[in-house]
Short mmCIF file of C-alpha atoms in Angstrom, two decimals:
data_model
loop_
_atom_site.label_atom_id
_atom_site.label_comp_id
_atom_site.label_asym_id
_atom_site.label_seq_id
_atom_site.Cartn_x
_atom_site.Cartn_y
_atom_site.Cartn_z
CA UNK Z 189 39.19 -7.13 -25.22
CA UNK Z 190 38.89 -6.79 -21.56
CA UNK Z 191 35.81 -5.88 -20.03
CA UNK Z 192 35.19 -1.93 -19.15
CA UNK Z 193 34.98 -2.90 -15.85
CA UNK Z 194 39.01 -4.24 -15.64
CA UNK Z 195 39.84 -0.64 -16.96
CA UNK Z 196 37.58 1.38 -14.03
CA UNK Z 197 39.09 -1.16 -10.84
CA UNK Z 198 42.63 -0.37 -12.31
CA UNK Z 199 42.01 3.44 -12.37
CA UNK Z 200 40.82 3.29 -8.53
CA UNK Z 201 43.13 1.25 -7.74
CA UNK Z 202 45.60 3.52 -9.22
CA UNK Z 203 44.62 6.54 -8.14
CA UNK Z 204 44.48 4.61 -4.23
CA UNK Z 205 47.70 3.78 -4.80
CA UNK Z 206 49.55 6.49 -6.37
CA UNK Z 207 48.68 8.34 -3.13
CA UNK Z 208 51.67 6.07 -1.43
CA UNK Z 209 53.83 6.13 -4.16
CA UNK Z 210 57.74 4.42 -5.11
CA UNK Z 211 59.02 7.15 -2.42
CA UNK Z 212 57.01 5.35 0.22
CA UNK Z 213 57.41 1.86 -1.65
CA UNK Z 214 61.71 2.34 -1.09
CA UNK Z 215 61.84 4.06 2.55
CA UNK Z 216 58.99 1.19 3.94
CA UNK Z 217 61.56 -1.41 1.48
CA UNK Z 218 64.49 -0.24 3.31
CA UNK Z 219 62.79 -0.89 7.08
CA UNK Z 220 61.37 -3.81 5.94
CA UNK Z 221 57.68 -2.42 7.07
CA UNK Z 222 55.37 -3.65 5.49
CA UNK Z 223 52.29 -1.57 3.35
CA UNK Z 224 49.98 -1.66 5.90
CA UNK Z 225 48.19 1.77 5.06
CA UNK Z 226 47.81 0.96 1.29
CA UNK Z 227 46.59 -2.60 1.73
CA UNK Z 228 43.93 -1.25 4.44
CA UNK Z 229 42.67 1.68 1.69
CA UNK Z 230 42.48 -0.46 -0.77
CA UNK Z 231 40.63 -3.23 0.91
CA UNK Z 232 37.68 -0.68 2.28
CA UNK Z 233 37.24 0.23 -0.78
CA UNK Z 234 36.82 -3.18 -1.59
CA UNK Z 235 39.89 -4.35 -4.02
CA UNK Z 236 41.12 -7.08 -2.21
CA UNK Z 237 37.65 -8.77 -2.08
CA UNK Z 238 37.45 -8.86 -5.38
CA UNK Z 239 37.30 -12.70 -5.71
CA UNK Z 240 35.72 -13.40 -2.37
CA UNK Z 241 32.10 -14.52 -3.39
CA UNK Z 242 29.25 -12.14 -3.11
CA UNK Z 243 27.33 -14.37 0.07
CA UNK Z 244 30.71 -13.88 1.58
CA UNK Z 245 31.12 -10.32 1.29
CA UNK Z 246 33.41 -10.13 -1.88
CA UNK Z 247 33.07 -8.77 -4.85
CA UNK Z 248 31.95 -11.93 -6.46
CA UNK Z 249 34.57 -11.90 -9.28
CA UNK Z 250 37.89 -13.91 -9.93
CA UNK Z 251 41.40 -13.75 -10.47
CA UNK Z 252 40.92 -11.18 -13.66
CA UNK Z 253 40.05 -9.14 -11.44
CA UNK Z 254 42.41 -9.57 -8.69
CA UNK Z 255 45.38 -9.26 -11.09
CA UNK Z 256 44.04 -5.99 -12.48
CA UNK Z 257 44.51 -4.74 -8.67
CA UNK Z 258 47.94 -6.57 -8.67
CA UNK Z 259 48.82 -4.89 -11.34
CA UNK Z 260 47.45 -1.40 -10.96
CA UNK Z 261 49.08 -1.05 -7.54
CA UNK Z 262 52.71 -2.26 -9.28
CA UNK Z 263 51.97 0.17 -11.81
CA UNK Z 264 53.18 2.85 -9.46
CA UNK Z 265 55.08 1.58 -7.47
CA UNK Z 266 53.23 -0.20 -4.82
CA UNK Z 267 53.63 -4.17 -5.47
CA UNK Z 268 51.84 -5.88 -2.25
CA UNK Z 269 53.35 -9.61 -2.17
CA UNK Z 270 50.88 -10.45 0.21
CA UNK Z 271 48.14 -10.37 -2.60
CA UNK Z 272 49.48 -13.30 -4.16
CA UNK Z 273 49.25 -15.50 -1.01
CA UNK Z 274 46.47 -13.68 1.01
CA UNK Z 275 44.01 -13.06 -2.00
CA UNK Z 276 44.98 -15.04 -4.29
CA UNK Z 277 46.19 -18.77 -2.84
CA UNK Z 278 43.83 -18.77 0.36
CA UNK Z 279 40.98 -16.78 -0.82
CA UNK Z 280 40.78 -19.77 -3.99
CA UNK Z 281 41.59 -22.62 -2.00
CA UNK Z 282 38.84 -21.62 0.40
CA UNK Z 283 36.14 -20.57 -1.80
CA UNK Z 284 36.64 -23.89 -3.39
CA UNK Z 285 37.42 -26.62 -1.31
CA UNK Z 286 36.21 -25.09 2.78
CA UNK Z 287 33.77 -26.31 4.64
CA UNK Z 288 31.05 -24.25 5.21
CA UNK Z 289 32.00 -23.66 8.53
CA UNK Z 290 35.45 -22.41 7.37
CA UNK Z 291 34.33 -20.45 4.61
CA UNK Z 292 32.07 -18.17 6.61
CA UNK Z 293 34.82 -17.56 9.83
CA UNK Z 294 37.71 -16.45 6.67
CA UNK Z 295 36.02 -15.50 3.81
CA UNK Z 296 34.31 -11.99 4.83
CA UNK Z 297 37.48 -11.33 6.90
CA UNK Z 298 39.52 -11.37 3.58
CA UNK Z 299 37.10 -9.92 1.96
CA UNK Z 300 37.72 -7.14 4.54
CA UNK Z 301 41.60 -6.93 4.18
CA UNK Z 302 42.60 -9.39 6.83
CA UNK Z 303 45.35 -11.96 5.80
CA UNK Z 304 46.38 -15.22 6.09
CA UNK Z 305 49.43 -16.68 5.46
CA UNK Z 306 50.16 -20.02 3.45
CA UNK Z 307 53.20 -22.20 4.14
CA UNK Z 308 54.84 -24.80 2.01
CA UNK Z 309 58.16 -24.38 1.40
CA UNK Z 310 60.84 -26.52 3.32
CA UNK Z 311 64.25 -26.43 3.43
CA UNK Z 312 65.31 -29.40 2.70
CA UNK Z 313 62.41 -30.06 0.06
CA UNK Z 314 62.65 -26.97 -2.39
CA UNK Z 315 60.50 -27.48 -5.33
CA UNK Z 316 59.75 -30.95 -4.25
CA UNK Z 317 56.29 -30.56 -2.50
CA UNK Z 318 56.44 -34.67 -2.41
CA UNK Z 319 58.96 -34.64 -0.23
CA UNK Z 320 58.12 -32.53 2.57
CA UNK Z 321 58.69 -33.56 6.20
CA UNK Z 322 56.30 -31.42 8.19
CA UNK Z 323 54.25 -34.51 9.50
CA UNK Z 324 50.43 -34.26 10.82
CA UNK Z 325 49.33 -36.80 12.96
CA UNK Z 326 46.00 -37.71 15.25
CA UNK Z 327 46.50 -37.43 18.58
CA UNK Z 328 44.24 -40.78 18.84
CA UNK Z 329 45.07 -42.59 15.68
CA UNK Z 330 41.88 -44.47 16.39
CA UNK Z 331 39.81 -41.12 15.89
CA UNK Z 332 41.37 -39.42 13.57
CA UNK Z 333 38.41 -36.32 13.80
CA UNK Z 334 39.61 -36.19 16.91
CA UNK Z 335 42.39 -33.10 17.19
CA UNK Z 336 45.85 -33.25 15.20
CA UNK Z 337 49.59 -32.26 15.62
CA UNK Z 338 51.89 -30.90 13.36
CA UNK Z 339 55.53 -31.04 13.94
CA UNK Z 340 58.30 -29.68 11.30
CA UNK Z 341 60.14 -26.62 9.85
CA UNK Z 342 58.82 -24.45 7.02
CA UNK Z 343 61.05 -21.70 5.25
CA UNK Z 344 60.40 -18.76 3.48
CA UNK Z 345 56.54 -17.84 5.01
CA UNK Z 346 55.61 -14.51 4.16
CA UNK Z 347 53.85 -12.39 5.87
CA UNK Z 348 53.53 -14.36 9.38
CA UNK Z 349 53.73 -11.52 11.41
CA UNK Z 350 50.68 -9.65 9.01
CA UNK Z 351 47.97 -12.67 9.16
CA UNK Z 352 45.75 -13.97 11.93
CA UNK Z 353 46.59 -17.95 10.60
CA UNK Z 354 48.77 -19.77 8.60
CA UNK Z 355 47.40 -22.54 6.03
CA UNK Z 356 49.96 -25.20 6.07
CA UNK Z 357 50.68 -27.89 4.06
CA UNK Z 358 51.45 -31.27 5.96
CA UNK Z 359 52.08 -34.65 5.19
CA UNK Z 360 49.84 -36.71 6.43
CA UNK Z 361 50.48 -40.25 5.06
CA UNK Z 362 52.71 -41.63 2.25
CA UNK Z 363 51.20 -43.04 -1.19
CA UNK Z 364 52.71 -46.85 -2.96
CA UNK Z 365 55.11 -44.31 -4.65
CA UNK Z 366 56.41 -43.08 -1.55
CA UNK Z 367 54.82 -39.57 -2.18
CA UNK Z 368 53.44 -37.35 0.55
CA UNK Z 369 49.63 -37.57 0.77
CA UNK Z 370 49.01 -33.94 2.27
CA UNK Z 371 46.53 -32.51 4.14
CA UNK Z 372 46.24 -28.56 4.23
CA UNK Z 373 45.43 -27.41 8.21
CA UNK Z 374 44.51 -23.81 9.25
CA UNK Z 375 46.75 -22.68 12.17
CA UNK Z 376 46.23 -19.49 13.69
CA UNK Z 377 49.49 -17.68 14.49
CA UNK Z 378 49.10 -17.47 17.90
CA UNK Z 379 49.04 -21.19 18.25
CA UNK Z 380 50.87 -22.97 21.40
CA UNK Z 381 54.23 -24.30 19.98
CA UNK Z 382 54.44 -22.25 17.27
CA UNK Z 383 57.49 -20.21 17.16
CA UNK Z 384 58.54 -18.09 13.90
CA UNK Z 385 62.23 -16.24 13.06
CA UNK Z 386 62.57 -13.76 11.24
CA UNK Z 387 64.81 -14.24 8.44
CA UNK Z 388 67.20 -11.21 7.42
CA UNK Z 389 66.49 -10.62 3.47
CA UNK Z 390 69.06 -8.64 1.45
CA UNK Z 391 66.35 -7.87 -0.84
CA UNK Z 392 64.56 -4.88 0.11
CA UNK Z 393 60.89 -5.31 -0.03
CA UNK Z 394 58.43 -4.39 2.76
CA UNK Z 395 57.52 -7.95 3.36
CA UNK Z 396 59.02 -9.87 6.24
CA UNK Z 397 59.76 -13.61 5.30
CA UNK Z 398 59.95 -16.32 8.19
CA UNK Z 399 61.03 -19.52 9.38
CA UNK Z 400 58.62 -21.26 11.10
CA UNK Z 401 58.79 -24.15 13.31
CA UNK Z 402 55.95 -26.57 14.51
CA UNK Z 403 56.65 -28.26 17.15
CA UNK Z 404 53.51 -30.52 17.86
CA UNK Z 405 51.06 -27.60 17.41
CA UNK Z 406 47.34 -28.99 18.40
CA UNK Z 407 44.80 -28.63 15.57
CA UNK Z 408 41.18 -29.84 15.33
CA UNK Z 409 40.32 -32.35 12.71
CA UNK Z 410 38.23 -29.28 11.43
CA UNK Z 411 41.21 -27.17 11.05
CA UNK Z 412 41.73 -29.21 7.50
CA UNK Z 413 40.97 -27.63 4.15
CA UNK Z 414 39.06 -30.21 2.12
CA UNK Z 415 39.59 -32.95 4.24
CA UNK Z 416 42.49 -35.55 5.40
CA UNK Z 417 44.72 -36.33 2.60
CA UNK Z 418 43.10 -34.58 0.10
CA UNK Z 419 45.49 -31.88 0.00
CA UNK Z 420 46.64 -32.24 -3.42
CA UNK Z 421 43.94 -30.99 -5.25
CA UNK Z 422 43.06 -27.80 -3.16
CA UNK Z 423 47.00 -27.06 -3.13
CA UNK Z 424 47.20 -26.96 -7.19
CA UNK Z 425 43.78 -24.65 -6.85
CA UNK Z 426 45.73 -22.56 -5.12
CA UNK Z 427 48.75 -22.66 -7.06
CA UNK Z 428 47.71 -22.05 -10.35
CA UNK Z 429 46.04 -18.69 -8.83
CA UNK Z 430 49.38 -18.12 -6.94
CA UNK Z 431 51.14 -17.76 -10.57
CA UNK Z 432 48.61 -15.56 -11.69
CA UNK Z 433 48.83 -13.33 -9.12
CA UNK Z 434 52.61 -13.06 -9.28
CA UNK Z 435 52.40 -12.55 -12.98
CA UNK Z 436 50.28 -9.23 -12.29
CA UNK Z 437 52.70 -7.41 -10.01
CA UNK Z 438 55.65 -8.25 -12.41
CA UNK Z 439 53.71 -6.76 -14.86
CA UNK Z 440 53.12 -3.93 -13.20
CA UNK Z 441 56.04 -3.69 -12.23
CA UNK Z 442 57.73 -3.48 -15.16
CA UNK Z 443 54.91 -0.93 -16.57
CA UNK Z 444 56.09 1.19 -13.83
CA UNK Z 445 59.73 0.73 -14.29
CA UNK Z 446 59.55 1.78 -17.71
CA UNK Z 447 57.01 4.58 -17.28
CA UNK Z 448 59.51 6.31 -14.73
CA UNK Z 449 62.78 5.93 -17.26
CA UNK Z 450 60.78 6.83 -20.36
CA UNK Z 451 59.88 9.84 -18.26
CA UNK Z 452 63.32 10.43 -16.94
CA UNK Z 453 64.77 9.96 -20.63
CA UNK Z 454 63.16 12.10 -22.16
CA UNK Z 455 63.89 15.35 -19.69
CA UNK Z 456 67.51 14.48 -19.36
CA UNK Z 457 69.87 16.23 -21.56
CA UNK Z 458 73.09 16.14 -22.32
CA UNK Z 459 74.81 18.23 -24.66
CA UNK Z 460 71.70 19.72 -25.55
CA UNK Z 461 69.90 16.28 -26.27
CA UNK Z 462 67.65 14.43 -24.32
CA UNK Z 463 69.09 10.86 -23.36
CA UNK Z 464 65.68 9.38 -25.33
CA UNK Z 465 66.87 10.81 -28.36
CA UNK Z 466 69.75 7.81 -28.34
CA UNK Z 467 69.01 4.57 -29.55
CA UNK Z 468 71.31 2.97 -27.27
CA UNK Z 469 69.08 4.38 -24.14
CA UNK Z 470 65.96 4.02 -25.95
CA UNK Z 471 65.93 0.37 -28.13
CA UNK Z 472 66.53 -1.24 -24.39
CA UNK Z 473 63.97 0.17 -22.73
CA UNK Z 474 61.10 -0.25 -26.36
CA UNK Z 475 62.03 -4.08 -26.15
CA UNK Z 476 61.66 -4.47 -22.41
CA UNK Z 477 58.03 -2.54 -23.11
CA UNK Z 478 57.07 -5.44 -25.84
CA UNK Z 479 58.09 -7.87 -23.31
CA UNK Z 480 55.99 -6.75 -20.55
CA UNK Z 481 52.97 -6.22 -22.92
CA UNK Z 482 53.53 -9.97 -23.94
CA UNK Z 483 53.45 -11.21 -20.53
CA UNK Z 484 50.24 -9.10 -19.66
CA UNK Z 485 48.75 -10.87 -22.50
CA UNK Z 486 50.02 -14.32 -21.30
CA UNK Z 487 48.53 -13.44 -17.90
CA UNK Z 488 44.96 -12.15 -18.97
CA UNK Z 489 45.01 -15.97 -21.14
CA UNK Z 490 45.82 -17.52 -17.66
CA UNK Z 491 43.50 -15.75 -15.56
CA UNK Z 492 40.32 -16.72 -17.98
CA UNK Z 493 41.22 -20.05 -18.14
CA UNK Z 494 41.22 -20.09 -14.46
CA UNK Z 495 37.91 -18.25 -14.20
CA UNK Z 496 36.48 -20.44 -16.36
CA UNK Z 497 37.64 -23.58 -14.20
CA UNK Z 498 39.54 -24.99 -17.92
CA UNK Z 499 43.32 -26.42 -17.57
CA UNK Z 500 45.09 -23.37 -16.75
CA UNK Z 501 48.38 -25.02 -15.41
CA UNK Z 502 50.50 -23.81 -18.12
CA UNK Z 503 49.11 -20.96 -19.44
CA UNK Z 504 49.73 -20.04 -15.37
CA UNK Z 505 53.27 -21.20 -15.64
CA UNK Z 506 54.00 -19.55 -18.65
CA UNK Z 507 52.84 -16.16 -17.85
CA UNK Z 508 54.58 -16.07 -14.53
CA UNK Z 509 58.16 -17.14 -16.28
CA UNK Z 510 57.07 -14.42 -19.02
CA UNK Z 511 56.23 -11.54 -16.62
CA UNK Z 512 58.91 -12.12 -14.05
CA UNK Z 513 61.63 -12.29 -17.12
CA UNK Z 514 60.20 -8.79 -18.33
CA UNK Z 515 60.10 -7.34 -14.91
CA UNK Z 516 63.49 -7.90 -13.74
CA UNK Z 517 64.63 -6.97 -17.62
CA UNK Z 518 62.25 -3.70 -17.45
CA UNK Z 519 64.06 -2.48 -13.90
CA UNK Z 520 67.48 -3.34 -15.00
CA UNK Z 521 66.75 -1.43 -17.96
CA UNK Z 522 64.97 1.39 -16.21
CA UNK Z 523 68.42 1.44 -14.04
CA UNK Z 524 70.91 1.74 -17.14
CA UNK Z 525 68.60 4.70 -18.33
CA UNK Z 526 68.83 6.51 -14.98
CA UNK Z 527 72.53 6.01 -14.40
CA UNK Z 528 74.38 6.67 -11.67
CA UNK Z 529 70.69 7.91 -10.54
CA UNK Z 530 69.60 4.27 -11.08
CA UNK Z 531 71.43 3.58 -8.08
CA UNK Z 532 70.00 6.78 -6.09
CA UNK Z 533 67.75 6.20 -3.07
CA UNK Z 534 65.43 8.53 -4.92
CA UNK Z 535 64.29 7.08 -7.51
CA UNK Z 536 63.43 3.19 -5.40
CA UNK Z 537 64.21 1.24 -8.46
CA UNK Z 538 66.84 -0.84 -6.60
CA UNK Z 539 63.68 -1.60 -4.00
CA UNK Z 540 61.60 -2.53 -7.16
CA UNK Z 541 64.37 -4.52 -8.24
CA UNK Z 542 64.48 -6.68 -5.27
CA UNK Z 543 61.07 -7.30 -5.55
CA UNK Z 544 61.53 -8.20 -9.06
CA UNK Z 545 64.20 -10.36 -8.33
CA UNK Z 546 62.69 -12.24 -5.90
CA UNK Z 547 59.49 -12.81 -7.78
CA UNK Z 548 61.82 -14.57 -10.90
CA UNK Z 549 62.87 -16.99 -8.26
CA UNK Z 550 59.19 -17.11 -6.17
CA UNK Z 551 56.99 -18.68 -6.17
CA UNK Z 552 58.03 -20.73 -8.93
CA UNK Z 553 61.43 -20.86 -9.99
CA UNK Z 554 61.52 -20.23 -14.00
CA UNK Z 555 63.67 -23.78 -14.05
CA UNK Z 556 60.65 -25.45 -12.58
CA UNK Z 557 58.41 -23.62 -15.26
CA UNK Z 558 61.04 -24.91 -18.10
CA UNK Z 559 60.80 -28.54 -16.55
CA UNK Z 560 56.97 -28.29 -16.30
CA UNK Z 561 56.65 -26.72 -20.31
CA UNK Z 562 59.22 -29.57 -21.26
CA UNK Z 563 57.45 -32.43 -19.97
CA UNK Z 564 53.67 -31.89 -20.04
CA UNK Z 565 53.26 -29.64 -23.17
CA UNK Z 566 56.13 -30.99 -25.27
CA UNK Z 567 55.91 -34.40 -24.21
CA UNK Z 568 59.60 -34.91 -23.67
CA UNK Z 569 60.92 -37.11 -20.64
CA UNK Z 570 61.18 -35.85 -17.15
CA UNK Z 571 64.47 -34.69 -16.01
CA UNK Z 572 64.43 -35.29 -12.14
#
């Protein structure tokens, strides 16, 4: 059982939330603005500290507990993307791998709601993290803690024009297998030769996504996060919490989703009969409700194991395939229930199912998850 605590942050968090709403989630969707009143609420009143160490201003917890906020503020409507990268991925890889030096300039600002922004993906890598080509080099290669630059193209950023810095994921030498050895630099936004575009997203979520394109940006040596080619292991600390924190807002998500047509089914009539009353409109929307109670239980698994610093890597992968399959399923179903009112800018369940949509593909595609399940917990041999 969870601890009383998980069930008092989710009513705050709720009842923080629920004062923005789906109604605000769609219309800010539609603009593409992003949820700048909620996040700021919700971190004064402390929720997106929650995994921020105590010394540091936090809350002193861990990913449980960030998920639970995840979740509660998907659970009516409200997903914020940005947790999943700001809080989760950056506030992990800090707390465990910074210096002490970087820990107490970023730390208490996330713990206060300010964001950062973390950038991997390429376009011509994809899933392939050893192939990137955004290079990191010393200006001196005779001192190399002498100042760095960064040149390359990263794809897909989220939140560039919400954070104060960017951590970005260079390559900084190449391994006897040809494999990047990366190095993880913090780059504030404002950096010289930094430029970011806007990318024009179909999907309508409040979060702006970005290209972003280094072009010898200037770095200190103590810009990197746990060192020169070390960036391996503080990316994967990051990662792991990344899928956790994507799991939550599917799963709320999908709570919410079927909440609304549940509600909606059940006041409907026609002929006399409320639309609940039909198996056809019901039996959808009772299996995509054991589906998203699965995945919450594959996510609280993941987020212990995490907490309690065991192998979480595919309990995380599992519960973000899980969750993101039952959101998407839980919206689409939620649609079919509402009808032609499914469709209606109303009701914001096509905005919810862009968000849904996008988090099946992000931040893990559920192919990589299959490749990862195949190969490391049944053994069988790789397939790329």
């Amino acid at each position: 059982m969870p601890p009383p605590e998980h069930a008092e942050i989710r009513a705050a968090v709720r009842q923080i939330s629920a004062g923005h709403g789906i109604t605000e989630y769609a219309a800010r969707g539609r603009k593409s603005a992003p949820q700048t009143q909620l996040w700021a609420e919700l971190a004064d009143a402390g929720f997106l500290g929650v995994n921020v160490p105590e010394q540091f201003g936090g809350g002193g917890m861990g990913m449980s507990e960030l998920a639970v906020v995840a979740e509660g503020a998907a659970s009516v409507g409200c997903p914020l993307l940005l947790t999943l990268v700001s809080c989760a991925i950056n506030v992990e890889i800090l707390a465990r791998h910074g210096s002490a030096e970087q820990q107490q300039e970023w730390l208490p600002k996330l713990a206060a709601g300010r964001k950062l922004a973390f950038a991997i993906t390429e376009p011509d890598a994809g899933s392939n993290s050893h192939q990137i080509a955004t290079t990191a080099k010393p200006v001196d290669p005779g001192d190399p803690a002498g100042d760095w630059l960064i040149s390359g193209q990263k794809y897909y950023i989220s939140g560039v024009d919400e954070s104060d810095a960017i951590l970005t994921v260079t390559r900084t030498g190449t391994d006897e297998r040809g494999r990047a050895e990366m190095t993880l630099f913090l780059v504030p936004v404002d950096a010289d030769q930094l430029t970011a575009h806007r990318i024009d997203v179909a999907a309508q979520i409040p979060d702006r996504q970005f290209t972003l394109f280094y072009d010898d940006v200037r770095v200190p040596a103590s810009a990197a996060v746990g060192g020169i080619g070390t960036g391996f292991r503080p990316l994967f600390d990051g990662l792991n919490p990344e899928r956790i924190a994507s799991a939550a807002l599917c799963v709320g998500i999908g709570r919410y989703a079927l909440d609304a047509a549940a509600d909606y089914a059940r006041n409907r009539q026609v002929w006399g009969t409320p639309i609940g009353a039909h198996q056809g409109v019901s039996h959808p929307l009772a299996q995509a409700k054991i589906n998203v109670e699965l995945a919450a239980l594959a996510l609280s698994r993941a987020a212990w194991l995490h907490d309690n610093k065991l192998d979480a890597a595919e309990a995380c992968n599992m519960a973000k395939a899980a969750a993101a399959d039952a959101a998407v399923a839980a919206v689409d179903a939620a649609i079919q229930a509402h009808g032609g009112n499914g469709l209606a800018q109303e009701y914001g369940l096509m905005q919810l199912y862009g968000m849904a949509r996008l988090l099946r593909i992000a931040p893990v595609s559920k192919e990589m998850v299959l490749n990862y399940v195949a190969q490391h917990t049944l053994k069988l041999p790789r397939s790329y």
